[in-house]
PDB file of C-alpha atoms and ligand atoms in Angstrom:
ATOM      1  CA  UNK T 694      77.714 103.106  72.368  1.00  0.00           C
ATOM      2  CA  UNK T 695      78.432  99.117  71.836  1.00  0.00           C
ATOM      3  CA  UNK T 696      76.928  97.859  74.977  1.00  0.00           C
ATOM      4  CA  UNK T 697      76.237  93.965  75.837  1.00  0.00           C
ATOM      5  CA  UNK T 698      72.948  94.527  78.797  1.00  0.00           C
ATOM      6  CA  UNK T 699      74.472  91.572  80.944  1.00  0.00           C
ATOM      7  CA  UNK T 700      77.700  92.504  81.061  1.00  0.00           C
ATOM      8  CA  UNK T 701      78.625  94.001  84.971  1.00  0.00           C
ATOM      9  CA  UNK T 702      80.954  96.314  83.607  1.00  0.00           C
ATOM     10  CA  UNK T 703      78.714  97.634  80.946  1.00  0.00           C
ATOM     11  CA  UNK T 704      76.299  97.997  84.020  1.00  0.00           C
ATOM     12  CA  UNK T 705      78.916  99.836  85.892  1.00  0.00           C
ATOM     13  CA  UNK T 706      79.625 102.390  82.866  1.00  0.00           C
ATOM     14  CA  UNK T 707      75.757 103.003  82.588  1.00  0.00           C
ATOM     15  CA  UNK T 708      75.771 104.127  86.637  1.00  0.00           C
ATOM     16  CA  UNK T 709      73.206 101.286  86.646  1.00  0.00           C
ATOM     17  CA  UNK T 710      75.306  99.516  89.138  1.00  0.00           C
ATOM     18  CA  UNK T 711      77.885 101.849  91.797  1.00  0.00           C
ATOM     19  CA  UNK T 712      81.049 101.879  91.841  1.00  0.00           C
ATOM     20  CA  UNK T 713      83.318 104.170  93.769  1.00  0.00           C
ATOM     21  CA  UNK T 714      84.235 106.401  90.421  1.00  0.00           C
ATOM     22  CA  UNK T 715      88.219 107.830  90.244  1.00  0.00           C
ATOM     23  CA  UNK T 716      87.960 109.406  86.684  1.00  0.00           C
ATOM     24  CA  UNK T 717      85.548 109.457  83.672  1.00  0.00           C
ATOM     25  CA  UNK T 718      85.255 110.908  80.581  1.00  0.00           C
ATOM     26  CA  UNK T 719      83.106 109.700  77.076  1.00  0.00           C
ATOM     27  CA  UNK T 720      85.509 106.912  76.206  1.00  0.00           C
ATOM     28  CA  UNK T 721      86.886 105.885  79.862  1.00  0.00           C
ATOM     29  CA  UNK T 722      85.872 104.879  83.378  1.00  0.00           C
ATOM     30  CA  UNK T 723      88.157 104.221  86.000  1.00  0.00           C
ATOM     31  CA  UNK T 724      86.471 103.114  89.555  1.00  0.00           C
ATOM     32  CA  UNK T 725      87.764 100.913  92.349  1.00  0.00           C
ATOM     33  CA  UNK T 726      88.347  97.329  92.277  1.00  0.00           C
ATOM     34  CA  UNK T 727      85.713  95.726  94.780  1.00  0.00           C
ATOM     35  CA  UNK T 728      88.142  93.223  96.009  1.00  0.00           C
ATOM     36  CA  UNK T 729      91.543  95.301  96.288  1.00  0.00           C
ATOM     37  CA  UNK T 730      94.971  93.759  96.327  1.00  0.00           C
ATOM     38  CA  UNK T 731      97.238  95.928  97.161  1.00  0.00           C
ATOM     39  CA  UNK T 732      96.717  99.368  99.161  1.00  0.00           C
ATOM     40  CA  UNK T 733      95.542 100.819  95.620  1.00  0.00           C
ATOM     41  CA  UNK T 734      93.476  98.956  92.969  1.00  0.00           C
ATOM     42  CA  UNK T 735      91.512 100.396  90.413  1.00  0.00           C
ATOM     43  CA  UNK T 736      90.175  99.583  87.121  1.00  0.00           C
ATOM     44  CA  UNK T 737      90.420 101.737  83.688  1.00  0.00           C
ATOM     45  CA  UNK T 738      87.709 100.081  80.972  1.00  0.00           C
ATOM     46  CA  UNK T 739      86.600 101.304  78.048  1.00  0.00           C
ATOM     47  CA  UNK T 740      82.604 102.115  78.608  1.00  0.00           C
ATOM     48  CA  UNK T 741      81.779 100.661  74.916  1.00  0.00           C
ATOM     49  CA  UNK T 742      81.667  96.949  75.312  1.00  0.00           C
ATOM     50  CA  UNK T 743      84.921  94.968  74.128  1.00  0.00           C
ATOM     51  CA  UNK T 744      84.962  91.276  75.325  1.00  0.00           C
ATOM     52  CA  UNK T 745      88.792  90.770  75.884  1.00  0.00           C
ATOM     53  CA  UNK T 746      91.946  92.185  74.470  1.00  0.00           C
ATOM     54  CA  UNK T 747      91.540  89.641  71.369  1.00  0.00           C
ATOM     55  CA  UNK T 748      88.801  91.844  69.918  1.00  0.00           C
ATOM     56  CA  UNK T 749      90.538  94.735  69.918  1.00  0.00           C
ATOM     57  CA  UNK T 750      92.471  96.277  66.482  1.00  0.00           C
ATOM     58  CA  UNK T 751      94.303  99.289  65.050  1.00  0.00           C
ATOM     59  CA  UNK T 752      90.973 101.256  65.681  1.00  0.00           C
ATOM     60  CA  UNK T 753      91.139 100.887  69.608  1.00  0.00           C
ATOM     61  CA  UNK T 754      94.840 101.711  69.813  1.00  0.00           C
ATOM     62  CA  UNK T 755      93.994 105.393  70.775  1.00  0.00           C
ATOM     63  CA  UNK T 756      92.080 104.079  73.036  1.00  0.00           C
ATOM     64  CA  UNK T 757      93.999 101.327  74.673  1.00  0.00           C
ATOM     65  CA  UNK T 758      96.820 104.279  74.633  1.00  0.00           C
ATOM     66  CA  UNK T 759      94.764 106.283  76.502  1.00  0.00           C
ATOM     67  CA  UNK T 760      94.072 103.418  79.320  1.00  0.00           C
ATOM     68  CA  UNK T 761      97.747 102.867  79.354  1.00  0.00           C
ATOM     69  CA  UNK T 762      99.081 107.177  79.986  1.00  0.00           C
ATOM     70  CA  UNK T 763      95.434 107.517  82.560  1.00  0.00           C
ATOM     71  CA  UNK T 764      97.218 104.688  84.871  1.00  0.00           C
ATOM     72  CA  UNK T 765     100.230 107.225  86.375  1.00  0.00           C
ATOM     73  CA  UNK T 766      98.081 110.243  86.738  1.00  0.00           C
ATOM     74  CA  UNK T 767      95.516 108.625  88.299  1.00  0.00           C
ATOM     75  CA  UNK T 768      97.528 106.183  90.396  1.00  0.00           C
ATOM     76  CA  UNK T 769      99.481 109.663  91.584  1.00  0.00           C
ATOM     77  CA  UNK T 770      96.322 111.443  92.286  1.00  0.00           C
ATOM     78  CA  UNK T 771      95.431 108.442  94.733  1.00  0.00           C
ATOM     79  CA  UNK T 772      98.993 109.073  96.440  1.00  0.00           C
ATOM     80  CA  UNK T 773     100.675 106.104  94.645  1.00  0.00           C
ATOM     81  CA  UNK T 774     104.205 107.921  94.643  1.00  0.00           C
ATOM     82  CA  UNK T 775     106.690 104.922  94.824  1.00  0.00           C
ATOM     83  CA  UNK T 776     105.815 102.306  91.826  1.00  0.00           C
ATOM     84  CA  UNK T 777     102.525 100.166  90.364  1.00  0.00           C
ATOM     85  CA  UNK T 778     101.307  97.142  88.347  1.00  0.00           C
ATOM     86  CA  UNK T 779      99.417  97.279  85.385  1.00  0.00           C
ATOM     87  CA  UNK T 780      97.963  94.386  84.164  1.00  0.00           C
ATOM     88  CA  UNK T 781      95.272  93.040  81.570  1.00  0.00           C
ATOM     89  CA  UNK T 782      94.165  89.748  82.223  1.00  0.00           C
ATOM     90  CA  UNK T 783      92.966  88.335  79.006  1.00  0.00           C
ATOM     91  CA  UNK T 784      90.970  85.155  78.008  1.00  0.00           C
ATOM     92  CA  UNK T 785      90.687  81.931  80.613  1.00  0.00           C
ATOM     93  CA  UNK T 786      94.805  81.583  80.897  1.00  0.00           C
ATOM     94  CA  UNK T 787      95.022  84.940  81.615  1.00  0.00           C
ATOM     95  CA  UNK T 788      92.175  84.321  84.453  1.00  0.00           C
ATOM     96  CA  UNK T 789      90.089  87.427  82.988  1.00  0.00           C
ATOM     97  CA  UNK T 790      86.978  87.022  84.774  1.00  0.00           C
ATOM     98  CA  UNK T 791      85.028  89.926  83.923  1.00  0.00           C
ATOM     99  CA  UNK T 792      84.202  89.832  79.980  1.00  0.00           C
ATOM    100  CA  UNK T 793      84.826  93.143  79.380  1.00  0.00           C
ATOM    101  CA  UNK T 794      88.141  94.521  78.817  1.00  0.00           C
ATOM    102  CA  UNK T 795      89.814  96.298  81.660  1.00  0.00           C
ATOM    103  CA  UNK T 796      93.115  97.280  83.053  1.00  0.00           C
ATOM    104  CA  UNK T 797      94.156  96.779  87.056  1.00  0.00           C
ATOM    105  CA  UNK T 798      96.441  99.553  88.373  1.00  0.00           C
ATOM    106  CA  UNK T 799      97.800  97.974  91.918  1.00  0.00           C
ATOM    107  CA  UNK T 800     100.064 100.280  93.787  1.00  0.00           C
ATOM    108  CA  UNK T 801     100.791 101.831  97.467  1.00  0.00           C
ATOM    109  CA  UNK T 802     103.326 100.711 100.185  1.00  0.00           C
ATOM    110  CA  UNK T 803     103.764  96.871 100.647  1.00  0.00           C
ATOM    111  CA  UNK T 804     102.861  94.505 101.676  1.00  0.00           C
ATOM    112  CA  UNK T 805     100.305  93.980  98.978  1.00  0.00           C
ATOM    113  CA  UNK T 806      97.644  90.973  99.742  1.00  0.00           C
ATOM    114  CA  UNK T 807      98.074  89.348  96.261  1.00  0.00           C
ATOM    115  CA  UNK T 808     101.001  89.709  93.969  1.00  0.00           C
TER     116      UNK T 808
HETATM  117  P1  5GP H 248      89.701  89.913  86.156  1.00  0.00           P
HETATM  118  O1  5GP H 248      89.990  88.683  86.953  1.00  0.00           O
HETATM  119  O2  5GP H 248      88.562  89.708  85.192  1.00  0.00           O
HETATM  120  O3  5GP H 248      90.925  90.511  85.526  1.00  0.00           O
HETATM  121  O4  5GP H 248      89.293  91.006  87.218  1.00  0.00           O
HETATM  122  C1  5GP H 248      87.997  91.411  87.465  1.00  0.00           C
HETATM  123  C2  5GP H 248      88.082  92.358  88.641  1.00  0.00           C
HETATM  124  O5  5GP H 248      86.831  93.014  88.755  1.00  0.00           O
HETATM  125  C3  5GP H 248      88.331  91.651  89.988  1.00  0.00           C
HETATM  126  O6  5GP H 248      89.513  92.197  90.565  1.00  0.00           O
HETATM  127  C4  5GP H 248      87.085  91.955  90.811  1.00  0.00           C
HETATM  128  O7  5GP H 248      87.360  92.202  92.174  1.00  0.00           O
HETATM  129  C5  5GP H 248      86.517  93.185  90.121  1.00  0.00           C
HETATM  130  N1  5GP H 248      85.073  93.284  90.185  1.00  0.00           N
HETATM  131  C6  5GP H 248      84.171  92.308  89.867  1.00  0.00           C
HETATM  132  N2  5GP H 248      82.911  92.750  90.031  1.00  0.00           N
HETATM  133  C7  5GP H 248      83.007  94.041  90.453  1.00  0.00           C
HETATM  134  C8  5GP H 248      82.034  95.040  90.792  1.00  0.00           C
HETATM  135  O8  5GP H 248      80.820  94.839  90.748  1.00  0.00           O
HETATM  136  N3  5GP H 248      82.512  96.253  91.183  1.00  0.00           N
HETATM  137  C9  5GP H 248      83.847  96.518  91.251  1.00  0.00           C
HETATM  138  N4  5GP H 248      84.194  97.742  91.655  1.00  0.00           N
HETATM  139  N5  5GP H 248      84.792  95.611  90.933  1.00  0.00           N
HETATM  140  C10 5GP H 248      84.379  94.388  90.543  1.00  0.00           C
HETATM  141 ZN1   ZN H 249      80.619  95.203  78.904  1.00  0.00          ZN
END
């Protein structure tokens, strides 16, 4: 498994560093967002290491895929019924902080604190 040892996300995928987990399997981890911004926020990353959505190819589309058909069944297991965001934030115009690629799933009742 690509991993980068500074990477927080890579940290988080290891269980070196907690995070309150939602689903995980060999290629995925999805855990709440620290700093929620709306009623439900959680992330879906891949656990190998993948800087931003520019180093992705053909090879991870299964696995982007994947990301993308988690985000309903998990956001309706958390009682998201009415509607959510996805959103990958991607390189320093995007405002992708964290260096590792991951998706935000926003959803519940408004108001939301952020977008
Ligand atoms: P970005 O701006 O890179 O798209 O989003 C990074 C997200 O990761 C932010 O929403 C931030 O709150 C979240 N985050 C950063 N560090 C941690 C952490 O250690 N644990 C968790 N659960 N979320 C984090
Ligand atoms: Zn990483």
């Amino acid at each position: 498994m690509r991993r980068d040892p500074s990477c927080i996300f890579c940290k988080i995928a290891a269980g070196r560093i907690a995070s309150r987990k939602v689903f995980e399997d060999d290629e995925l981890l999805a855990f709440h967002d620290i700093a929620p911004w709306a009623p439900v926020h959680f992330l879906i990353i891949p656990k190998q290491h993948i800087a931003t959505m520019y180093d992705t190819g053909d090879e991870h589309a299964a696995m982007m895929g994947r990301m993308l058909a988690l985000a309903p069944r998990l956001a309706h297991e958390l009682g998201v019924v009415n509607g959510f965001r996805v959103v990958i934030n991607t390189g320093p115009d995007g405002r992708q902080e964290v260096q590792h690629v991951h998706m935000h799933v926003m959803g519940g009742p408004r108001p939301w604190l952020r977008g």
